[in-house]
Amino acid sequence: MNRVSVAPVRRSGTFRPPTLQTLPVAVTANVARVRTRTQSTIMAVVKADGYGHGAVSVAKAAVAAGAGWLGTTSVTEASVLRAAGLAVPILTWLHPSGIDADAAGAAGVDVAVGSVDELDALLAQTAPTVRVHLHLDTGMSRGGCPRAGWDDLLGLAQRGQRARRVRVVGVMGHLALADQADPEANAAAVAGMRASRRAVRAAGLGSPPAHLAATSGALTDPATHFDMVRVGAGLVGIDPSGTVEMHGASRLTAPIVHTSEVPAGTPVGYAGAYVTDRATHLSVLPIGYADGIPRECSPEAGVEIGGRRFPVVGRVSMDQIVIDTGAVAFPVGTSATVFGPDGGATPTIRDWARWAGTIPHTIVTGIGPRVKRSTA
Ligand SMILES: *Cc1c(COP(=O)(O)O)cnc(C)c1O
């Protein structure tokens, strides 16, 4: 028995399709916020397409705001930034199929080297001198050279530098515990970095800049700042330490594409997991889990329409969600804000992360390719 009474669908002329808009002014403000916490050089980390916000847009805003370096995982990601005209130094630190010295040289990017094997393979290539950052494992067990192997790595780096195959231009680590916003938790990593940097100097490799902190360390623990901080999440408004209010740097909107007026007792969506408890209006948004709306979100999840928050009801489908707008009948074509920095009724990415039991990073990096991108 189908008890759904469907109102005629009104279609207006122009629809703004589901759109993720990047807000460079927020990136600018976030760089300024980090700057209030550190005098060290700021590297803007724009991996994973700038945490889903568009690597080039975020990088340009960050550099204009004073970031002196850029960071990406791969040389491929870095090349996109170079092609867009970004000229500041770029560091890359993940090389799943080995370091391609020619590609790094062609893009003019630095590479992180975290093991004797990796450096050996790099030295075996015939390419112009490669700029390397020696990567110490400061507690992640996720790449980087353990302290026990550091002297061997330095020995090889020395030989490579003498032969002009590489030039050591940085020493890096990465903090595992900085999100706790407790300097005590970072102390061992800081001590390890200091000792490793001394060893670099003692090995005759000069005093290249050292960098350890990401967003949390940059915002909460000056002892981790060294010469440079690598800030990614903070650029787009995420403070993983939960101690500093940053500016959300994107807004996700979708148009209402279908509305209906239904009686009490109407099941909504797959498995009828939600049943209306009163006569109400339903609005459909053309965006679902394939577009990054978390299917596992809690019943608290909602969107903003016309300045008010309305709940997402029933299961999130692959391509659609249904919103219960109560007494309000919004016209088809009305824009809903799924998340944004606006405050008030508009959910934030932190709200969505809470509703989905995850972190804001997965929300912003999970927005699918069908969603149109724009920059404010
Ligand atoms: C992702 C990443 C960063 C940036 O971390 P955020 O917490 O997003 O600021 C810094 N350094 C390394 C090695 C990373 O992988």
Coordinates of C-alpha atoms and ligand atoms in Angstrom, one line a residue:
M1 CA 0.0 0.0 0.0
N2 CA 1.4 3.3 -1.0
R3 CA 0.1 5.9 1.3
V4 CA 2.3 8.7 0.0
S5 CA 0.5 11.6 -1.5
V6 CA 2.9 13.3 -3.8
A7 CA 2.3 17.0 -4.5
P8 CA 3.0 18.1 -8.1
V9 CA 6.6 18.8 -8.6
R10 CA 7.3 22.3 -9.5
R11 CA 10.4 23.0 -11.5
S12 CA 11.9 26.4 -11.7
G13 CA 14.1 27.5 -14.6
T14 CA 17.6 27.6 -13.1
F15 CA 19.0 25.1 -10.6
R16 CA 22.2 25.6 -8.9
P17 CA 23.5 22.0 -8.9
P18 CA 25.1 20.5 -5.8
T19 CA 28.2 22.7 -5.3
L20 CA 31.2 22.8 -2.9
Q21 CA 32.3 26.4 -2.7
T22 CA 35.8 27.1 -1.5
L23 CA 36.2 30.3 0.6
P24 CA 39.7 31.7 0.2
V25 CA 39.1 34.5 2.7
A26 CA 38.7 31.8 5.3
V27 CA 42.1 30.3 4.3
T28 CA 43.6 33.7 4.6
A29 CA 42.2 34.2 8.1
N30 CA 43.3 30.7 9.2
V31 CA 46.9 31.4 8.1
A32 CA 46.7 34.6 10.1
R33 CA 45.4 32.7 13.1
V34 CA 48.3 30.2 12.9
R35 CA 50.7 33.2 12.6
T36 CA 49.5 34.5 16.0
R37 CA 50.9 31.2 17.5
T38 CA 54.2 30.9 15.7
Q39 CA 57.0 32.9 14.2
S40 CA 58.3 29.8 12.2
T41 CA 57.8 29.5 8.5
I42 CA 54.4 28.2 7.6
M43 CA 54.2 25.3 5.1
A44 CA 50.7 25.1 3.6
V45 CA 49.9 21.4 3.2
V46 CA 47.4 20.9 0.4
K47 CA 47.5 17.1 -0.1
A48 CA 44.3 15.3 -1.1
D49 CA 43.3 18.2 -3.3
G50 CA 43.7 20.7 -0.5
Y51 CA 41.6 18.5 1.9
G52 CA 38.9 18.4 -0.7
H53 CA 38.8 22.2 -1.1
G54 CA 40.9 22.5 -4.3
A55 CA 44.7 22.3 -3.9
V56 CA 45.4 25.3 -6.2
S57 CA 42.8 27.6 -4.6
V58 CA 43.9 26.8 -1.1
A59 CA 47.6 27.0 -2.0
K60 CA 47.2 30.4 -3.7
A61 CA 45.2 31.8 -0.7
A62 CA 47.7 30.4 1.8
V63 CA 50.8 31.7 -0.1
A64 CA 49.2 35.2 -0.5
A65 CA 48.6 35.1 3.2
G66 CA 52.2 34.5 4.0
A67 CA 52.8 30.7 3.8
G68 CA 56.4 30.3 2.6
W69 CA 56.2 26.7 1.5
L70 CA 53.8 24.2 0.2
G71 CA 53.5 20.5 1.0
T72 CA 51.9 17.6 -0.8
T73 CA 52.2 13.8 -0.6
S74 CA 53.4 13.2 -4.1
V75 CA 55.4 14.8 -6.9
T76 CA 52.3 14.4 -9.1
E77 CA 50.3 16.6 -6.7
A78 CA 53.2 19.1 -6.6
S79 CA 53.3 19.3 -10.3
V80 CA 49.7 20.6 -10.4
L81 CA 50.7 23.4 -8.1
R82 CA 53.7 24.3 -10.3
A83 CA 51.6 24.2 -13.4
A84 CA 49.3 26.7 -11.7
G85 CA 52.2 29.1 -11.3
L86 CA 53.0 28.6 -7.6
A87 CA 56.7 29.2 -7.3
V88 CA 57.5 28.7 -3.5
P89 CA 59.4 25.7 -2.4
I90 CA 57.3 22.5 -2.3
L91 CA 58.0 19.4 -0.2
T92 CA 56.6 15.9 -1.0
W93 CA 56.9 13.0 1.4
L94 CA 55.2 9.9 0.0
H95 CA 56.7 8.0 -2.8
P96 CA 54.8 4.7 -3.1
S97 CA 56.5 3.7 -6.3
G98 CA 59.9 5.1 -5.3
I99 CA 61.3 8.6 -5.8
D100 CA 61.5 9.6 -9.5
A101 CA 64.5 12.0 -9.4
D102 CA 63.8 13.4 -12.8
A103 CA 60.2 14.1 -12.1
A104 CA 61.1 15.8 -8.8
G105 CA 63.8 17.8 -10.6
A106 CA 61.5 18.8 -13.5
A107 CA 58.8 20.0 -11.0
G108 CA 61.5 21.6 -8.8
V109 CA 60.2 19.9 -5.7
D110 CA 62.0 18.6 -2.6
V111 CA 61.5 15.0 -1.5
A112 CA 61.5 13.5 2.0
V113 CA 63.7 10.4 2.4
G114 CA 63.1 8.1 5.3
S115 CA 65.4 5.1 4.9
V116 CA 68.7 4.0 3.6
D117 CA 67.0 1.9 0.9
E118 CA 65.0 4.9 -0.3
L119 CA 68.1 7.1 -0.4
D120 CA 70.1 4.3 -2.1
A121 CA 67.5 4.0 -4.8
L122 CA 67.6 7.8 -5.3
L123 CA 71.4 7.9 -5.5
A124 CA 71.3 5.1 -8.2
Q125 CA 69.5 7.4 -10.6
T126 CA 71.3 9.8 -12.9
A127 CA 69.5 13.1 -12.5
P128 CA 70.5 16.6 -11.4
T129 CA 71.1 17.1 -7.7
V130 CA 67.9 16.3 -5.7
R131 CA 66.9 18.4 -2.7
V132 CA 66.1 16.0 0.2
H133 CA 64.6 16.3 3.7
L134 CA 65.8 13.5 6.0
H135 CA 62.7 12.1 7.6
L136 CA 63.0 10.9 11.2
D137 CA 60.4 8.6 12.7
T138 CA 59.3 10.5 15.8
G139 CA 56.8 8.0 17.0
M140 CA 54.4 7.2 14.1
S141 CA 55.9 3.9 12.8
R142 CA 54.5 5.1 9.5
G143 CA 57.5 5.9 7.4
G144 CA 60.6 7.8 8.5
C145 CA 63.9 6.5 9.7
P146 CA 64.0 5.2 13.3
R147 CA 66.7 6.8 15.6
A148 CA 68.6 3.6 15.5
G149 CA 69.2 3.9 11.7
W150 CA 69.8 7.6 11.6
D151 CA 73.6 7.5 11.6
D152 CA 73.6 5.1 8.7
L153 CA 71.2 7.4 6.8
L154 CA 73.4 10.4 7.5
G155 CA 76.5 8.5 6.3
L156 CA 74.9 7.7 3.0
A157 CA 73.5 11.3 2.7
Q158 CA 77.1 12.6 3.3
R159 CA 78.4 10.4 0.4
G160 CA 75.5 11.5 -1.8
Q161 CA 76.0 15.1 -1.0
R162 CA 79.8 14.9 -1.7
A163 CA 79.0 13.3 -5.1
R164 CA 76.5 16.1 -5.7
R165 CA 73.6 13.6 -6.2
V166 CA 71.6 15.1 -3.3
R167 CA 71.6 18.2 -1.1
V168 CA 70.2 17.9 2.4
V169 CA 67.9 20.9 2.8
G170 CA 65.7 19.8 5.6
V171 CA 65.1 17.5 8.6
M172 CA 61.6 16.4 9.4
G173 CA 59.5 14.4 11.9
H174 CA 55.8 14.1 12.4
L175 CA 53.9 14.2 15.8
A176 CA 51.7 11.3 16.7
L177 CA 50.2 12.8 19.8
A178 CA 49.9 16.5 19.1
D179 CA 46.1 16.4 19.0
Q180 CA 46.1 15.9 22.8
A181 CA 47.3 19.5 23.1
D182 CA 49.6 18.4 25.8
P183 CA 53.3 19.4 25.4
E184 CA 54.3 16.4 27.6
A185 CA 53.0 14.1 25.0
N186 CA 55.3 15.7 22.4
A187 CA 58.4 15.8 24.6
A188 CA 60.0 12.6 23.3
A189 CA 59.5 13.6 19.7
V190 CA 60.9 17.0 20.3
A191 CA 64.0 15.6 22.0
G192 CA 64.4 13.1 19.2
M193 CA 64.3 15.9 16.6
R194 CA 66.8 18.0 18.5
A195 CA 69.3 15.1 18.8
S196 CA 68.8 14.2 15.2
R197 CA 69.4 17.7 14.1
R198 CA 72.6 17.8 16.1
A199 CA 73.7 14.6 14.4
V200 CA 73.1 16.2 11.0
R201 CA 75.3 19.1 11.9
A202 CA 78.0 16.8 13.3
A203 CA 78.0 14.8 10.1
G204 CA 79.0 17.9 8.2
L205 CA 75.6 18.3 6.5
G206 CA 75.1 21.8 7.8
S207 CA 72.1 23.2 9.6
P208 CA 69.1 22.6 7.3
P209 CA 65.7 23.8 8.5
A210 CA 63.9 21.3 10.9
H211 CA 60.2 20.8 10.9
L212 CA 58.0 18.6 13.1
A213 CA 54.6 20.2 13.9
A214 CA 51.4 20.0 11.9
T215 CA 48.3 22.0 12.8
S216 CA 47.9 20.8 16.3
G217 CA 51.5 21.3 17.3
A218 CA 51.6 24.7 15.6
L219 CA 48.5 25.8 17.5
T220 CA 49.3 24.3 20.9
D221 CA 53.0 23.6 21.5
P222 CA 55.8 26.1 20.7
A223 CA 58.5 23.6 21.5
T224 CA 57.5 21.7 18.4
H225 CA 57.8 24.6 16.0
F226 CA 61.5 24.5 15.1
D227 CA 62.1 26.3 11.8
M228 CA 58.8 25.5 10.0
V229 CA 55.3 24.2 10.8
R230 CA 53.4 22.1 8.3
V231 CA 49.7 23.2 8.4
G232 CA 47.0 21.4 6.4
A233 CA 43.8 20.9 8.4
G234 CA 44.1 24.4 9.9
L235 CA 44.0 26.0 6.5
V236 CA 40.5 24.7 5.9
G237 CA 39.2 25.4 9.4
I238 CA 39.9 22.2 11.2
D239 CA 41.8 22.3 14.5
P240 CA 42.4 18.6 15.4
S241 CA 43.4 19.7 18.9
G242 CA 40.0 21.1 19.5
T243 CA 41.4 24.2 21.3
V244 CA 41.3 26.9 18.6
E245 CA 38.3 28.2 16.7
M246 CA 39.3 28.3 13.0
H247 CA 37.3 29.5 10.0
G248 CA 35.4 26.9 7.9
A249 CA 36.7 27.3 4.4
S250 CA 33.9 25.7 2.3
R251 CA 30.1 25.6 1.9
L252 CA 28.2 22.7 0.4
T253 CA 24.8 23.5 -1.1
A254 CA 22.2 21.5 -3.0
P255 CA 18.9 22.4 -4.5
I256 CA 15.6 20.9 -3.5
V257 CA 14.6 18.9 -6.5
H258 CA 11.3 17.3 -5.4
T259 CA 8.8 18.1 -2.7
S260 CA 5.8 16.3 -1.3
E261 CA 3.1 16.8 1.4
V262 CA 2.5 13.6 3.3
P263 CA 0.2 12.4 6.1
A264 CA 1.3 11.0 9.4
G265 CA 2.5 7.4 9.2
T266 CA 4.4 7.8 5.9
P267 CA 7.6 5.7 5.6
V268 CA 10.6 7.5 4.1
G269 CA 13.4 5.9 2.2
Y270 CA 14.9 2.4 2.2
A271 CA 13.4 -0.1 4.7
G272 CA 11.0 2.6 5.9
A273 CA 13.5 3.3 8.6
Y274 CA 11.8 6.6 9.3
V275 CA 8.0 7.1 9.5
T276 CA 6.5 10.5 9.7
D277 CA 4.7 11.1 13.1
R278 CA 2.5 13.9 11.7
A279 CA 1.4 15.4 8.4
T280 CA 4.5 17.1 7.0
H281 CA 6.4 18.2 4.0
L282 CA 9.4 16.3 2.6
S283 CA 12.1 17.8 0.3
V284 CA 14.6 15.8 -1.7
L285 CA 18.2 16.9 -2.2
P286 CA 20.1 15.3 -5.1
I287 CA 23.1 14.4 -3.0
G288 CA 23.8 11.1 -1.2
Y289 CA 26.6 8.9 0.1
A290 CA 28.3 8.7 -3.3
D291 CA 28.7 12.5 -2.9
G292 CA 30.1 12.2 0.6
I293 CA 27.0 12.5 2.8
P294 CA 27.8 9.9 5.5
R295 CA 25.3 7.1 5.4
E296 CA 26.1 6.4 9.1
C297 CA 25.0 9.8 10.2
S298 CA 22.8 10.0 13.3
P299 CA 19.1 11.2 13.4
E300 CA 20.4 14.6 14.6
A301 CA 21.8 15.3 11.1
G302 CA 20.2 18.2 9.4
V303 CA 20.6 20.9 6.8
E304 CA 19.8 24.6 6.6
I305 CA 17.0 25.9 4.4
G306 CA 15.7 29.4 4.6
G307 CA 17.6 30.2 7.8
R308 CA 16.3 27.2 9.7
R309 CA 17.6 23.7 10.5
F310 CA 15.6 20.7 9.2
P311 CA 16.4 17.1 9.8
V312 CA 17.6 14.5 7.3
V313 CA 15.1 11.7 7.6
G314 CA 15.3 8.0 6.6
R315 CA 18.4 6.4 5.2
V316 CA 20.9 8.3 3.2
S317 CA 20.7 6.9 -0.4
M318 CA 23.5 6.8 -2.8
D319 CA 22.3 9.8 -4.7
Q320 CA 19.6 11.5 -2.5
I321 CA 18.6 12.5 1.0
V322 CA 15.2 13.5 2.2
I323 CA 14.6 16.5 4.5
D324 CA 11.5 16.8 6.7
T325 CA 10.6 20.5 6.6
G326 CA 7.5 20.2 8.8
A327 CA 4.9 22.9 8.1
V328 CA 7.1 24.6 5.5
A329 CA 6.6 23.9 1.8
F330 CA 9.7 25.1 0.1
P331 CA 9.6 25.5 -3.6
V332 CA 11.6 23.2 -5.8
G333 CA 14.9 24.9 -6.6
T334 CA 15.3 26.3 -3.1
S335 CA 19.0 26.0 -2.1
A336 CA 19.8 24.0 1.1
T337 CA 23.1 24.4 2.9
V338 CA 24.5 21.0 4.0
F339 CA 27.5 22.6 5.7
G340 CA 29.2 25.9 5.9
P341 CA 30.9 28.4 8.1
D342 CA 27.8 30.6 8.4
G343 CA 26.8 29.7 12.0
G344 CA 23.2 29.7 13.2
A345 CA 21.1 27.0 11.5
T346 CA 23.9 26.0 9.1
P347 CA 25.7 22.9 10.2
T348 CA 29.5 22.9 10.3
I349 CA 31.8 20.1 9.2
R350 CA 32.4 19.4 12.9
D351 CA 28.7 18.8 13.3
W352 CA 28.7 16.4 10.4
A353 CA 31.8 14.6 11.8
R354 CA 30.0 14.3 15.2
W355 CA 26.8 13.0 13.5
A356 CA 28.8 10.4 11.6
G357 CA 31.2 9.4 14.4
T358 CA 34.2 10.6 12.5
I359 CA 36.6 13.5 12.1
P360 CA 36.0 16.6 10.0
H361 CA 38.8 15.6 7.7
T362 CA 36.9 12.6 6.4
I363 CA 33.8 14.8 5.7
V364 CA 35.7 17.3 3.5
T365 CA 38.0 14.9 1.7
G366 CA 35.0 12.6 1.0
I367 CA 32.9 15.0 -1.1
G368 CA 32.5 13.1 -4.4
P369 CA 33.4 14.1 -8.0
R370 CA 29.8 14.8 -9.1
V371 CA 29.6 17.8 -6.8
K372 CA 30.5 20.9 -8.7
R373 CA 33.4 22.9 -7.4
S374 CA 33.6 26.7 -7.2
T375 CA 35.7 29.3 -5.5
A376 CA 34.1 32.4 -3.9
Ligands
LIG1 C1 49.0 15.7 6.5 C2 50.4 16.0 7.1 C3 50.6 17.3 7.6 C4 49.5 18.3 7.9 O1 48.7 17.8 9.0 P1 47.5 18.7 9.6 O2 47.2 18.1 10.9 O3 46.4 18.4 8.6 O4 47.9 20.1 9.7 C5 51.9 17.6 8.0 N1 52.9 16.7 7.9 C6 52.7 15.5 7.3 C7 53.9 14.6 7.2 C8 51.4 15.1 6.9 O5 51.2 13.9 6.4

